[in-house]
């Protein structure tokens, strides 16, 4: 397993940034949130361009393309959206060996576990954090199996799950299996 840090939000709010919206997040809440997003951005005097993804693949393409161009890149969605974003930014960073966008997350997903863990589960709080330049370092871990298959996970915001995942993988390997995860 390797890990790296992807920083949270920088104090760069004098500059425009882009928000990528996952419209299907939260059973369609992402699409319904766009007018509220515009209101919150205006209320906080944030200069942001809003892009709406048309599919998961399109969302990945947007994150990958914008990662190299934007100093701050925000996503509206849920835990899956944020994990996809972190994975794409990490991939681009590893491939190019250059800095990529800082990430900001605005949660409208079904559970919002990641943002709940850091106290930003309400979209208003997340937008205020962007405005205030609040930062948070997160750990993105990477697991490679014997076939060189790679899976990334958000570490420090995974509620302590990363050590349990590693332990389960080691138990599985010691028994001659490729992987088996169970809850105890």
Coordinates of N, CA and C in Angstrom, one line a residue:
X1 N 0.8 -1.2 0.0 CA 0.0 0.0 0.0 C 0.9 1.2 0.0
X2 N 0.5 2.2 -0.8 CA 1.2 3.5 -0.8 C 0.2 4.5 -0.4
X3 N 0.6 5.6 0.1 CA -0.4 6.7 0.4 C 0.3 8.0 0.1
X4 N -0.6 9.0 -0.1 CA -0.1 10.3 -0.4 C -1.1 11.3 0.1
X5 N -0.8 12.5 0.3 CA -1.7 13.5 0.8 C -2.2 14.3 -0.4
X6 N -3.5 14.6 -0.3 CA -4.2 15.5 -1.2 C -4.8 16.6 -0.3
X7 N -4.4 17.8 -0.5 CA -4.8 18.8 0.4 C -6.2 19.2 0.2
X8 N -6.8 19.9 1.1 CA -8.2 20.4 1.0 C -8.3 21.7 0.4
X9 N -8.8 22.7 1.0 CA -9.2 24.0 0.4 C -8.1 25.1 0.7
X10 N -7.6 25.7 -0.3 CA -6.7 26.8 -0.2 C -7.4 28.1 0.0
X11 N -6.7 29.1 0.5 CA -7.2 30.4 0.6 C -6.9 31.2 -0.6
X12 N -7.7 30.9 -1.7 CA -7.5 31.5 -3.0 C -8.8 32.1 -3.6
X13 N -9.6 32.5 -2.7 CA -11.0 32.9 -3.1 C -11.1 34.2 -3.9
X14 N -9.9 34.8 -4.2 CA -10.0 36.0 -5.1 C -9.9 35.5 -6.5
X15 N -9.7 34.3 -6.7 CA -9.6 33.7 -8.1 C -10.9 32.9 -8.4
X16 N -11.3 32.9 -9.7 CA -12.4 32.0 -10.1 C -12.0 30.6 -10.0
X17 N -13.0 29.7 -9.8 CA -12.7 28.3 -9.8 C -13.9 27.6 -10.4
X18 N -13.8 26.3 -10.6 CA -14.9 25.5 -11.3 C -15.5 24.6 -10.3
X19 N -16.8 24.4 -10.4 CA -17.6 23.4 -9.6 C -18.2 22.4 -10.6
X20 N -17.9 21.1 -10.4 CA -18.4 20.1 -11.2 C -19.6 19.5 -10.4
X21 N -20.7 19.4 -11.0 CA -21.9 18.9 -10.4 C -22.2 17.5 -10.9
X22 N -22.4 16.6 -10.0 CA -22.9 15.2 -10.4 C -24.4 15.3 -10.2
X23 N -25.2 15.4 -11.3 CA -26.6 15.6 -11.2 C -27.4 14.4 -10.7
X24 N -26.8 13.2 -10.8 CA -27.5 12.0 -10.3 C -27.2 11.7 -8.8
X25 N -26.3 12.4 -8.2 CA -25.9 12.2 -6.8 C -27.2 12.4 -5.9
X26 N -27.2 11.6 -4.9 CA -28.4 11.8 -3.9 C -29.7 11.5 -4.6
X27 N -29.8 10.6 -5.5 CA -31.0 10.3 -6.2 C -31.6 11.5 -6.9
X28 N -30.7 12.2 -7.6 CA -31.1 13.4 -8.3 C -31.0 14.7 -7.6
X29 N -30.6 14.7 -6.3 CA -30.5 15.9 -5.5 C -29.4 16.8 -6.2
X30 N -28.4 16.3 -6.8 CA -27.4 17.1 -7.4 C -28.0 18.0 -8.5
X31 N -28.8 17.5 -9.3 CA -29.5 18.4 -10.3 C -30.4 19.4 -9.7
X32 N -31.1 19.0 -8.7 CA -32.1 19.9 -8.1 C -31.3 21.0 -7.2
X33 N -30.1 20.8 -6.9 CA -29.3 21.7 -6.1 C -28.6 22.8 -6.8
X34 N -28.6 22.8 -8.1 CA -27.9 23.8 -8.9 C -28.3 25.2 -8.6
X35 N -29.6 25.5 -8.6 CA -30.1 26.8 -8.3 C -29.7 27.3 -6.9
X36 N -29.7 26.4 -5.9 CA -29.3 26.7 -4.5 C -27.8 26.9 -4.5
X37 N -27.0 26.1 -5.3 CA -25.6 26.3 -5.4 C -25.3 27.7 -5.9
X38 N -26.0 28.1 -7.0 CA -25.8 29.5 -7.5 C -26.0 30.6 -6.4
X39 N -27.1 30.4 -5.7 CA -27.4 31.3 -4.6 C -26.3 31.3 -3.5
X40 N -25.8 30.2 -3.1 CA -24.8 30.1 -2.1 C -23.5 30.7 -2.5
X41 N -23.1 30.4 -3.8 CA -21.9 31.0 -4.3 C -22.0 32.5 -4.4
X42 N -23.1 33.0 -4.8 CA -23.4 34.5 -4.9 C -23.4 35.1 -3.5
X43 N -24.1 34.5 -2.6 CA -24.1 34.9 -1.2 C -22.7 35.1 -0.6
X44 N -21.9 34.2 -0.9 CA -20.5 34.2 -0.4 C -19.5 34.9 -1.3
X45 N -20.0 35.6 -2.3 CA -19.2 36.3 -3.3 C -18.1 35.5 -3.8
X46 N -18.4 34.3 -4.2 CA -17.4 33.4 -4.9 C -17.7 33.3 -6.4
X47 N -16.6 33.5 -7.1 CA -16.6 33.5 -8.6 C -16.4 32.1 -9.1
X48 N -17.4 31.4 -9.4 CA -17.3 30.0 -9.8 C -18.1 29.7 -11.1
X49 N -17.5 28.9 -11.9 CA -18.1 28.4 -13.1 C -18.7 27.1 -12.7
X50 N -20.0 26.8 -13.1 CA -20.6 25.5 -12.8 C -20.7 24.7 -14.1
X51 N -20.2 23.4 -14.0 CA -20.3 22.5 -15.1 C -21.0 21.3 -14.6
X52 N -22.0 20.8 -15.3 CA -22.8 19.6 -15.0 C -22.3 18.4 -15.8
X53 N -22.0 17.3 -15.1 CA -21.5 16.1 -15.8 C -22.7 15.4 -16.4
X54 N -22.5 14.7 -17.5 CA -23.6 14.0 -18.1 C -23.5 12.5 -17.9
X55 N -22.4 12.0 -17.3 CA -22.2 10.6 -16.9 C -21.0 10.5 -16.0
X56 N -20.8 9.3 -15.5 CA -19.7 9.1 -14.6 C -18.4 9.3 -15.4
X57 N -18.4 8.8 -16.6 CA -17.2 8.9 -17.5 C -16.9 10.4 -17.8
X58 N -18.0 11.1 -18.1 CA -17.8 12.6 -18.3 C -17.3 13.3 -17.1
X59 N -17.8 12.9 -15.9 CA -17.3 13.5 -14.7 C -15.8 13.2 -14.5
X60 N -15.4 12.0 -14.8 CA -14.0 11.6 -14.7 C -13.1 12.5 -15.6
X61 N -13.6 12.6 -16.9 CA -12.9 13.5 -17.9 C -12.8 14.9 -17.4
X62 N -13.9 15.4 -16.9 CA -13.9 16.8 -16.4 C -12.8 17.0 -15.3
X63 N -12.8 16.1 -14.3 CA -11.9 16.2 -13.2 C -10.4 16.1 -13.7
X64 N -10.2 15.1 -14.6 CA -8.9 14.9 -15.2 C -8.4 16.2 -16.0
X65 N -9.3 16.7 -16.8 CA -8.9 17.9 -17.6 C -8.7 19.1 -16.7
X66 N -9.6 19.3 -15.8 CA -9.5 20.5 -14.9 C -8.4 20.5 -13.9
X67 N -8.0 19.2 -13.5 CA -7.0 19.1 -12.5 C -5.7 19.8 -12.9
X68 N -5.4 19.9 -14.1 CA -4.2 20.5 -14.6 C -4.3 22.0 -14.8
X69 N -5.5 22.5 -14.8 CA -5.8 23.9 -15.2 C -6.2 24.8 -14.0
X70 N -6.9 24.2 -13.1 CA -7.5 25.0 -12.0 C -6.7 24.9 -10.7
X71 N -6.6 25.9 -10.0 CA -6.0 25.9 -8.7 C -6.9 25.3 -7.7
X72 N -8.2 25.5 -7.8 CA -9.2 25.0 -6.9 C -10.3 24.4 -7.8
X73 N -10.7 23.1 -7.5 CA -11.7 22.4 -8.2 C -12.7 21.9 -7.2
X74 N -13.9 22.2 -7.3 CA -15.0 21.8 -6.4 C -15.9 20.8 -7.0
X75 N -16.5 19.9 -6.2 CA -17.4 18.9 -6.7 C -18.6 19.0 -5.9
X76 N -19.8 18.8 -6.5 CA -21.1 18.7 -5.8 C -21.5 17.3 -6.1
X77 N -21.7 16.5 -5.0 CA -22.1 15.2 -5.1 C -22.1 14.5 -3.8
X78 N -21.7 13.2 -3.8 CA -21.7 12.4 -2.5 C -20.4 11.7 -2.4
X79 N -20.3 10.8 -1.5 CA -19.1 10.1 -1.2 C -18.4 9.4 -2.5
X80 N -19.3 8.9 -3.4 CA -18.7 8.3 -4.6 C -18.1 9.3 -5.5
X81 N -18.8 10.5 -5.6 CA -18.3 11.6 -6.5 C -16.9 12.0 -5.9
X82 N -16.8 12.2 -4.6 CA -15.6 12.7 -4.0 C -14.5 11.7 -4.1
X83 N -14.8 10.4 -4.0 CA -13.8 9.4 -4.2 C -13.3 9.4 -5.7
X84 N -14.2 9.5 -6.6 CA -13.8 9.6 -8.0 C -12.9 10.8 -8.3
X85 N -13.3 11.9 -7.7 CA -12.5 13.1 -7.9 C -11.1 12.9 -7.3
X86 N -11.0 12.4 -6.1 CA -9.7 12.2 -5.5 C -8.8 11.2 -6.3
X87 N -9.4 10.2 -6.8 CA -8.7 9.2 -7.6 C -8.2 9.8 -8.9
X88 N -9.0 10.6 -9.6 CA -8.6 11.2 -10.8 C -7.5 12.3 -10.6
X89 N -7.6 13.1 -9.6 CA -6.6 14.0 -9.3 C -5.3 13.3 -8.9
X90 N -5.4 12.3 -8.1 CA -4.2 11.5 -7.7 C -3.5 10.9 -9.0
X91 N -4.4 10.3 -9.8 CA -3.8 9.7 -11.1 C -3.1 10.7 -11.9
X92 N -3.7 11.9 -12.1 CA -3.1 12.9 -12.9 C -1.8 13.4 -12.3
X93 N -1.8 13.5 -11.0 CA -0.6 14.0 -10.3 C 0.5 12.9 -10.4
X94 N 0.2 11.7 -10.3 CA 1.2 10.6 -10.5 C 1.7 10.6 -11.9
X95 N 0.9 10.7 -12.9 CA 1.3 10.6 -14.3 C 2.1 11.8 -14.7
X96 N 1.7 13.0 -14.3 CA 2.4 14.2 -14.7 C 3.6 14.6 -13.8
X97 N 3.5 14.1 -12.6 CA 4.5 14.5 -11.5 C 4.4 16.0 -11.3
X98 N 3.2 16.6 -11.5 CA 3.0 18.0 -11.2 C 1.9 18.2 -10.3
X99 N 1.9 19.4 -9.7 CA 0.8 19.7 -8.7 C -0.6 19.7 -9.5
X100 N -1.6 19.4 -8.8 CA -3.0 19.4 -9.4 C -3.8 20.3 -8.5
X101 N -5.0 20.5 -9.0 CA -6.0 21.3 -8.2 C -6.2 20.9 -6.8
X102 N -6.4 21.9 -6.0 CA -6.9 21.6 -4.6 C -8.4 21.2 -4.8
X103 N -8.9 20.4 -3.9 CA -10.2 19.9 -3.9 C -11.1 20.6 -2.9
X104 N -12.4 20.8 -3.3 CA -13.4 21.2 -2.4 C -14.6 20.4 -2.6
X105 N -15.3 20.0 -1.6 CA -16.5 19.1 -1.7 C -17.7 19.7 -1.1
X106 N -18.8 19.7 -1.9 CA -20.1 20.2 -1.4 C -21.0 19.0 -1.5
X107 N -21.5 18.5 -0.3 CA -22.2 17.2 -0.3 C -23.7 17.4 -0.5
X108 N -24.2 16.6 -1.5 CA -25.7 16.5 -1.7 C -26.1 15.0 -1.9
X109 N -25.1 14.1 -1.5 CA -25.4 12.7 -1.7 C -26.4 12.1 -0.7
X110 N -26.6 10.8 -0.8 CA -27.5 10.2 0.1 C -27.0 10.1 1.5
X111 N -25.8 9.8 1.7 CA -25.2 9.7 3.1 C -24.3 10.8 3.5
X112 N -23.4 11.2 2.6 CA -22.4 12.3 2.9 C -21.6 11.9 4.1
X113 N -21.2 10.6 4.2 CA -20.4 10.2 5.3 C -19.0 10.9 5.4
X114 N -18.4 11.1 4.2 CA -17.1 11.8 4.2 C -17.2 13.2 4.8
X115 N -18.1 14.0 4.3 CA -18.2 15.4 4.9 C -18.8 15.4 6.3
X116 N -19.6 14.4 6.6 CA -20.2 14.4 8.0 C -19.0 14.1 9.0
X117 N -18.1 13.3 8.5 CA -16.9 13.0 9.4 C -16.1 14.3 9.7
X118 N -16.1 15.2 8.8 CA -15.3 16.5 9.1 C -16.2 17.7 9.4
X119 N -17.5 17.4 9.6 CA -18.4 18.5 10.1 C -18.9 19.4 9.0
X120 N -18.8 19.0 7.7 CA -19.3 19.8 6.6 C -20.4 19.1 5.8
X121 N -21.3 18.4 6.5 CA -22.3 17.7 5.8 C -23.4 18.6 5.2
X122 N -23.6 19.8 5.7 CA -24.5 20.7 5.1 C -23.8 21.5 4.0
X123 N -24.5 21.6 2.8 CA -23.8 22.4 1.7 C -23.5 23.8 2.1
X124 N -24.3 24.4 2.9 CA -24.0 25.8 3.4 C -22.7 25.9 4.1
X125 N -22.4 24.9 4.9 CA -21.1 24.8 5.7 C -20.0 24.6 4.8
X126 N -20.1 23.8 3.8 CA -19.1 23.5 2.8 C -18.7 24.7 2.0
X127 N -19.7 25.4 1.5 CA -19.5 26.7 0.8 C -18.8 27.7 1.6
X128 N -19.2 27.8 2.9 CA -18.6 28.8 3.8 C -17.2 28.4 4.0
X129 N -16.9 27.1 4.1 CA -15.5 26.6 4.3 C -14.6 27.0 3.1
X130 N -15.2 26.9 1.9 CA -14.5 27.4 0.7 C -14.2 28.9 0.8
X131 N -15.2 29.6 1.2 CA -15.0 31.1 1.3 C -14.0 31.5 2.3
X132 N -14.0 30.7 3.5 CA -13.1 31.0 4.6 C -11.7 30.4 4.4
X133 N -11.5 29.6 3.3 CA -10.2 29.1 3.0 C -9.8 28.0 4.0
X134 N -10.8 27.3 4.6 CA -10.5 26.2 5.5 C -9.8 25.0 4.7
X135 N -8.8 24.4 5.4 CA -8.1 23.3 4.7 C -8.2 22.1 5.6
X136 N -8.0 21.0 4.9 CA -7.9 19.7 5.5 C -7.1 18.8 4.7
X137 N -6.1 18.1 5.3 CA -5.3 17.2 4.6 C -6.0 15.8 4.7
X138 N -6.1 15.1 3.6 CA -6.6 13.8 3.5 C -5.6 12.8 3.0
X139 N -5.7 11.6 3.3 CA -4.8 10.6 2.8 C -5.5 9.7 1.8
X140 N -4.9 9.6 0.7 CA -5.4 8.7 -0.4 C -4.5 7.5 -0.4
X141 N -5.0 6.4 0.0 CA -4.2 5.1 0.0 C -4.4 4.4 -1.3
X142 N -3.5 3.5 -1.6 CA -3.5 2.7 -2.8 C -3.2 1.3 -2.5
X143 N -4.0 0.3 -2.9 CA -3.7 -1.1 -2.7 C -3.5 -1.7 -4.1
X144 N -2.4 -2.5 -4.2 CA -2.1 -3.2 -5.5 C -2.1 -4.7 -5.1
X145 N -2.8 -5.4 -6.0 CA -2.7 -6.9 -5.8 C -1.7 -7.5 -6.6
X146 N -1.6 -8.8 -6.6 CA -0.5 -9.5 -7.3 C -0.6 -9.4 -8.8
X147 N -1.8 -9.0 -9.3 CA -2.0 -8.8 -10.8 C -1.8 -7.4 -11.1
X148 N -1.3 -6.6 -10.2 CA -1.0 -5.1 -10.4 C -2.3 -4.3 -10.6
X149 N -3.4 -4.9 -10.1 CA -4.7 -4.2 -10.1 C -4.6 -3.2 -9.0
X150 N -5.0 -2.0 -9.2 CA -4.9 -0.9 -8.2 C -6.3 -0.4 -7.8
X151 N -6.4 -0.2 -6.5 CA -7.6 0.4 -5.9 C -7.2 1.5 -4.9
X152 N -7.8 2.7 -5.1 CA -7.5 3.7 -4.1 C -8.7 3.9 -3.2
X153 N -8.4 4.4 -2.0 CA -9.4 4.7 -1.0 C -9.0 6.0 -0.3
X154 N -10.0 6.7 0.2 CA -9.7 7.8 1.0 C -9.4 7.3 2.4
X155 N -8.2 7.6 2.9 CA -7.7 7.1 4.2 C -8.2 7.8 5.4
X156 N -7.8 9.0 5.7 CA -8.0 9.6 7.0 C -9.5 10.0 7.1
X157 N -10.2 10.0 6.1 CA -11.7 10.2 6.2 C -12.5 9.0 6.0
X158 N -11.8 7.8 6.2 CA -12.5 6.5 6.0 C -12.9 5.9 7.4
X159 N -13.0 6.8 8.4 CA -13.4 6.3 9.7 C -12.6 5.2 10.3
X160 N -11.3 5.2 10.0 CA -10.5 4.2 10.6 C -10.6 2.9 9.8
X161 N -11.3 2.9 8.7 CA -11.5 1.6 8.0 C -10.2 1.1 7.3
X162 N -9.3 2.0 7.0 CA -8.1 1.6 6.2 C -7.3 0.5 7.0
X163 N -7.0 0.7 8.3 CA -6.3 -0.4 8.9 C -7.1 -1.7 8.9
X164 N -8.4 -1.7 9.0 CA -9.2 -2.9 9.0 C -9.1 -3.5 7.6
X165 N -9.1 -2.7 6.6 CA -9.0 -3.2 5.2 C -7.7 -3.9 5.1
X166 N -6.6 -3.3 5.5 CA -5.3 -3.9 5.4 C -5.2 -5.2 6.2
X167 N -5.8 -5.2 7.4 CA -5.7 -6.5 8.2 C -6.5 -7.6 7.5
X168 N -7.6 -7.2 6.9 CA -8.5 -8.2 6.2 C -7.7 -8.8 5.0
X169 N -7.0 -7.9 4.3 CA -6.3 -8.4 3.1 C -5.1 -9.3 3.6
X170 N -4.4 -8.9 4.6 CA -3.4 -9.8 5.1 C -3.9 -11.1 5.6
X171 N -5.0 -11.1 6.3 CA -5.6 -12.4 6.8 C -5.9 -13.3 5.6
X172 N -6.5 -12.6 4.6 CA -6.9 -13.4 3.4 C -5.7 -14.0 2.6
X173 N -4.7 -13.2 2.5 CA -3.4 -13.7 1.8 C -2.8 -14.8 2.6
X174 N -2.8 -14.7 3.9 CA -2.2 -15.7 4.7 C -2.9 -17.0 4.6
X175 N -4.2 -17.0 4.2 CA -5.0 -18.2 4.0 C -4.9 -18.6 2.5
X176 N -4.1 -17.9 1.7 CA -4.0 -18.3 0.3 C -5.1 -17.8 -0.6
X177 N -5.9 -16.8 -0.1 CA -7.0 -16.2 -0.9 C -6.5 -14.9 -1.5
X178 N -7.1 -14.5 -2.5 CA -6.7 -13.2 -3.1 C -7.2 -12.0 -2.3
X179 N -8.5 -12.0 -1.8 CA -9.1 -11.0 -1.0 C -10.4 -11.4 -0.5
X180 N -10.7 -11.2 0.8 CA -12.0 -11.5 1.3 C -12.2 -10.5 2.5
X181 N -13.2 -9.7 2.4 CA -13.5 -8.7 3.4 C -14.8 -9.1 4.1
X182 N -14.8 -9.1 5.4 CA -16.0 -9.4 6.2 C -16.1 -8.4 7.3
X183 N -17.2 -8.2 7.8 CA -17.4 -7.3 9.0 C -17.5 -8.2 10.2
X184 N -17.0 -7.7 11.3 CA -17.0 -8.5 12.5 C -17.9 -7.9 13.5

